[in-house]
Amino acid sequence: MTAAQPPSSAFLRCTQLSTKYANRHSVLHDVSFAIARGERVALIGPNGAGKSTLLRVLVGVQPYAGSVSVDGIALTPSAAAQVRSRVGLVFQNPDDQLFSPTVGDDVAFGPAAHGIEGDERDERVAEALRAVGLDAAAERNPAHLSFGERRRAAIATVLSMRPALLALDEPSSNLDPRHRRGLIEWLNSRPDLTLLLATHDLDMAAETCDRAILLSGSIAADGPAREVLSDTQLLARHGLEPPLGLQSLRFRE
């Protein structure tokens, strides 16, 4: 199962990407895919498949072999800052992105680090907090927020940079059902986003993404989300349970 490759003008393109950690065998090997601007792609796979590692490659914090380009910019050490301004990565643990005395300070950090000050910075902070439903939390200490609120605050720290690609690493982990549903609804309310969603939550992947890439060290499948997530034999071969209530699963239209 192979998806048709987007044209040469694809926003994100990885070609024969490989990477490994010290004293370990290869984590990713010969990974090639492309994502067009506006696509919504679920990155699924078992633990250790390399999903988080791939996201770390895309923001220039994980060395790799092969080639990666974002918005026509080849990802090299000298161009990493340019790439990070286009790819917003929300880590699995929101506390990795929240370190300031207030939520507003955390959301303002990225723009300020890129020289954006004054009214434009304040506008970006307000816009990002409004987008995740934390308008009233700007002066709160992140440590006093619930986990779900901290997850949304971490997303806001990325949105304030207005990235062209939003990459989320296991965004529904440790969220209660209400906040999980809120996150799904928020993602679906933003058709302007190019989305790369690394997740074990196949139900969430079905509801938010049009395409799914099954990663297991290399790409095992790449196709329409409806086809990949409905292939129970394929999922089982790679240690994944099919979504609950497969027959009634709500796929994104």
Tab-separated table of N, CA and C in Angstrom, residues 182-239:
chain	number	residue	atom	x	y	z
A	182	GLY	N	-11.882	17.528	23.124
A	182	GLY	CA	-11.665	18.947	22.825
A	182	GLY	C	-10.499	19.156	21.880
A	183	LEU	N	-9.422	18.365	22.067
A	183	LEU	CA	-8.255	18.494	21.195
A	183	LEU	C	-8.603	18.052	19.773
A	184	ILE	N	-9.344	16.954	19.643
A	184	ILE	CA	-9.768	16.489	18.312
A	184	ILE	C	-10.603	17.564	17.626
A	185	GLU	N	-11.546	18.125	18.349
A	185	GLU	CA	-12.416	19.142	17.760
A	185	GLU	C	-11.625	20.379	17.367
A	186	TRP	N	-10.644	20.740	18.198
A	186	TRP	CA	-9.829	21.908	17.862
A	186	TRP	C	-9.001	21.653	16.601
A	187	LEU	N	-8.377	20.486	16.492
A	187	LEU	CA	-7.588	20.166	15.297
A	187	LEU	C	-8.465	20.188	14.054
A	188	ASN	N	-9.671	19.668	14.167
A	188	ASN	CA	-10.558	19.641	13.010
A	188	ASN	C	-11.139	21.008	12.680
A	189	SER	N	-11.028	21.945	13.608
A	189	SER	CA	-11.498	23.311	13.333
A	189	SER	C	-10.446	24.143	12.622
A	190	ARG	N	-9.253	23.557	12.420
A	190	ARG	CA	-8.139	24.294	11.812
A	190	ARG	C	-7.711	23.646	10.500
A	191	PRO	N	-8.541	23.746	9.448
A	191	PRO	CA	-8.186	23.137	8.162
A	191	PRO	C	-6.981	23.796	7.515
A	192	ASP	N	-6.553	24.946	8.052
A	192	ASP	CA	-5.389	25.642	7.507
A	192	ASP	C	-4.084	24.945	7.881
A	193	LEU	N	-4.118	24.083	8.895
A	193	LEU	CA	-2.888	23.465	9.378
A	193	LEU	C	-2.433	22.323	8.475
A	194	THR	N	-1.125	22.244	8.266
A	194	THR	CA	-0.518	21.016	7.767
A	194	THR	C	-0.145	20.233	9.020
A	195	LEU	N	-0.603	19.006	9.121
A	195	LEU	CA	-0.534	18.266	10.384
A	195	LEU	C	0.221	16.961	10.218
A	196	LEU	N	1.154	16.709	11.141
A	196	LEU	CA	1.823	15.416	11.250
A	196	LEU	C	1.616	14.947	12.676
A	197	LEU	N	0.817	13.907	12.840
A	197	LEU	CA	0.361	13.452	14.145
A	197	LEU	C	0.954	12.085	14.449
A	198	ALA	N	1.922	12.017	15.353
A	198	ALA	CA	2.511	10.750	15.769
A	198	ALA	C	1.716	10.228	16.958
A	199	THR	N	1.083	9.059	16.804
A	199	THR	CA	0.158	8.627	17.845
A	199	THR	C	-0.067	7.122	17.862
A	200	HIS	N	-0.370	6.604	19.064
A	200	HIS	CA	-0.893	5.252	19.217
A	200	HIS	C	-2.413	5.259	19.191
A	201	ASP	N	-2.997	6.429	19.285
A	201	ASP	CA	-4.446	6.581	19.373
A	201	ASP	C	-5.028	6.530	17.961
A	202	LEU	N	-5.337	5.325	17.498
A	202	LEU	CA	-5.775	5.158	16.113
A	202	LEU	C	-7.154	5.761	15.874
A	203	ASP	N	-7.982	5.801	16.908
A	203	ASP	CA	-9.279	6.461	16.759
A	203	ASP	C	-9.089	7.950	16.487
A	204	MET	N	-8.179	8.578	17.224
A	204	MET	CA	-7.890	9.994	17.007
A	204	MET	C	-7.305	10.207	15.618
A	205	ALA	N	-6.428	9.312	15.201
A	205	ALA	CA	-5.834	9.419	13.864
A	205	ALA	C	-6.919	9.376	12.801
A	206	ALA	N	-7.891	8.484	12.973
A	206	ALA	CA	-8.961	8.350	11.987
A	206	ALA	C	-9.790	9.623	11.892
A	207	GLU	N	-10.032	10.264	13.040
A	207	GLU	CA	-10.903	11.431	13.063
A	207	GLU	C	-10.217	12.710	12.585
A	208	THR	N	-8.891	12.749	12.630
A	208	THR	CA	-8.207	14.014	12.351
A	208	THR	C	-7.353	14.006	11.083
A	209	CYS	N	-7.054	12.824	10.547
A	209	CYS	CA	-6.096	12.745	9.440
A	209	CYS	C	-6.700	12.063	8.214
A	210	ASP	N	-6.222	12.467	7.044
A	210	ASP	CA	-6.676	11.894	5.772
A	210	ASP	C	-5.765	10.766	5.296
A	211	ARG	N	-4.545	10.741	5.806
A	211	ARG	CA	-3.530	9.804	5.336
A	211	ARG	C	-2.825	9.219	6.540
A	212	ALA	N	-2.366	7.982	6.435
A	212	ALA	CA	-1.643	7.342	7.523
A	212	ALA	C	-0.373	6.698	6.996
A	213	ILE	N	0.716	6.904	7.720
A	213	ILE	CA	1.988	6.254	7.438
A	213	ILE	C	2.280	5.325	8.612
A	214	LEU	N	2.410	4.026	8.328
A	214	LEU	CA	2.747	3.041	9.352
A	214	LEU	C	4.257	2.870	9.350
A	215	LEU	N	4.853	3.238	10.485
A	215	LEU	CA	6.304	3.210	10.615
A	215	LEU	C	6.696	2.060	11.530
A	216	SER	N	7.676	1.290	11.100
A	216	SER	CA	8.209	0.209	11.932
A	216	SER	C	9.697	0.075	11.627
A	217	GLY	N	10.436	1.149	11.927
A	217	GLY	CA	11.845	1.235	11.542
A	217	GLY	C	11.993	1.768	10.137
A	218	SER	N	11.175	1.281	9.248
A	218	SER	CA	11.039	1.802	7.895
A	218	SER	C	9.534	1.922	7.631
A	219	ILE	N	9.152	2.399	6.466
A	219	ILE	CA	7.732	2.575	6.178
A	219	ILE	C	7.133	1.243	5.752
A	220	ALA	N	6.158	0.778	6.544
A	220	ALA	CA	5.483	-0.488	6.248
A	220	ALA	C	4.235	-0.276	5.405
A	221	ALA	N	3.626	0.900	5.493
A	221	ALA	CA	2.435	1.212	4.703
A	221	ALA	C	2.260	2.720	4.669
A	222	ASP	N	1.703	3.199	3.579
A	222	ASP	CA	1.457	4.633	3.408
A	222	ASP	C	0.262	4.759	2.471
A	223	GLY	N	-0.840	5.262	2.989
A	223	GLY	CA	-2.025	5.360	2.158
A	223	GLY	C	-3.134	6.123	2.844
A	224	PRO	N	-4.311	6.158	2.231
A	224	PRO	CA	-5.456	6.821	2.854
A	224	PRO	C	-5.705	6.266	4.251
A	225	ALA	N	-5.997	7.137	5.206
A	225	ALA	CA	-6.198	6.691	6.589
A	225	ALA	C	-7.273	5.622	6.676
A	226	ARG	N	-8.333	5.771	5.915
A	226	ARG	CA	-9.423	4.802	5.962
A	226	ARG	C	-8.928	3.399	5.611
A	227	GLU	N	-8.018	3.281	4.638
A	227	GLU	CA	-7.525	1.977	4.213
A	227	GLU	C	-6.520	1.408	5.221
A	228	VAL	N	-5.562	2.227	5.630
A	228	VAL	CA	-4.515	1.733	6.527
A	228	VAL	C	-5.107	1.340	7.881
A	229	LEU	N	-5.969	2.180	8.433
A	229	LEU	CA	-6.501	1.935	9.770
A	229	LEU	C	-7.578	0.858	9.789
A	230	SER	N	-8.086	0.474	8.628
A	230	SER	CA	-9.084	-0.597	8.547
A	230	SER	C	-8.454	-1.950	8.244
A	231	ASP	N	-7.167	-1.975	7.977
A	231	ASP	CA	-6.479	-3.212	7.614
A	231	ASP	C	-6.014	-3.904	8.894
A	232	THR	N	-6.895	-4.729	9.469
A	232	THR	CA	-6.597	-5.332	10.760
A	232	THR	C	-5.406	-6.286	10.704
A	233	GLN	N	-5.231	-6.976	9.598
A	233	GLN	CA	-4.097	-7.888	9.486
A	233	GLN	C	-2.781	-7.124	9.432
A	234	LEU	N	-2.769	-6.017	8.688
A	234	LEU	CA	-1.573	-5.174	8.621
A	234	LEU	C	-1.228	-4.638	10.004
A	235	LEU	N	-2.220	-4.124	10.702
A	235	LEU	CA	-1.972	-3.567	12.034
A	235	LEU	C	-1.453	-4.644	12.979
A	236	ALA	N	-2.070	-5.825	12.930
A	236	ALA	CA	-1.658	-6.899	13.827
A	236	ALA	C	-0.221	-7.332	13.573
A	237	ARG	N	0.180	-7.356	12.290
A	237	ARG	CA	1.560	-7.749	11.963
A	237	ARG	C	2.575	-6.800	12.579
A	238	HIS	N	2.140	-5.591	12.877
A	238	HIS	CA	3.063	-4.599	13.419
A	238	HIS	C	2.718	-4.224	14.858
A	239	GLY	N	2.054	-5.156	15.537
A	239	GLY	CA	1.835	-4.998	16.961
A	239	GLY	C	0.835	-3.932	17.353
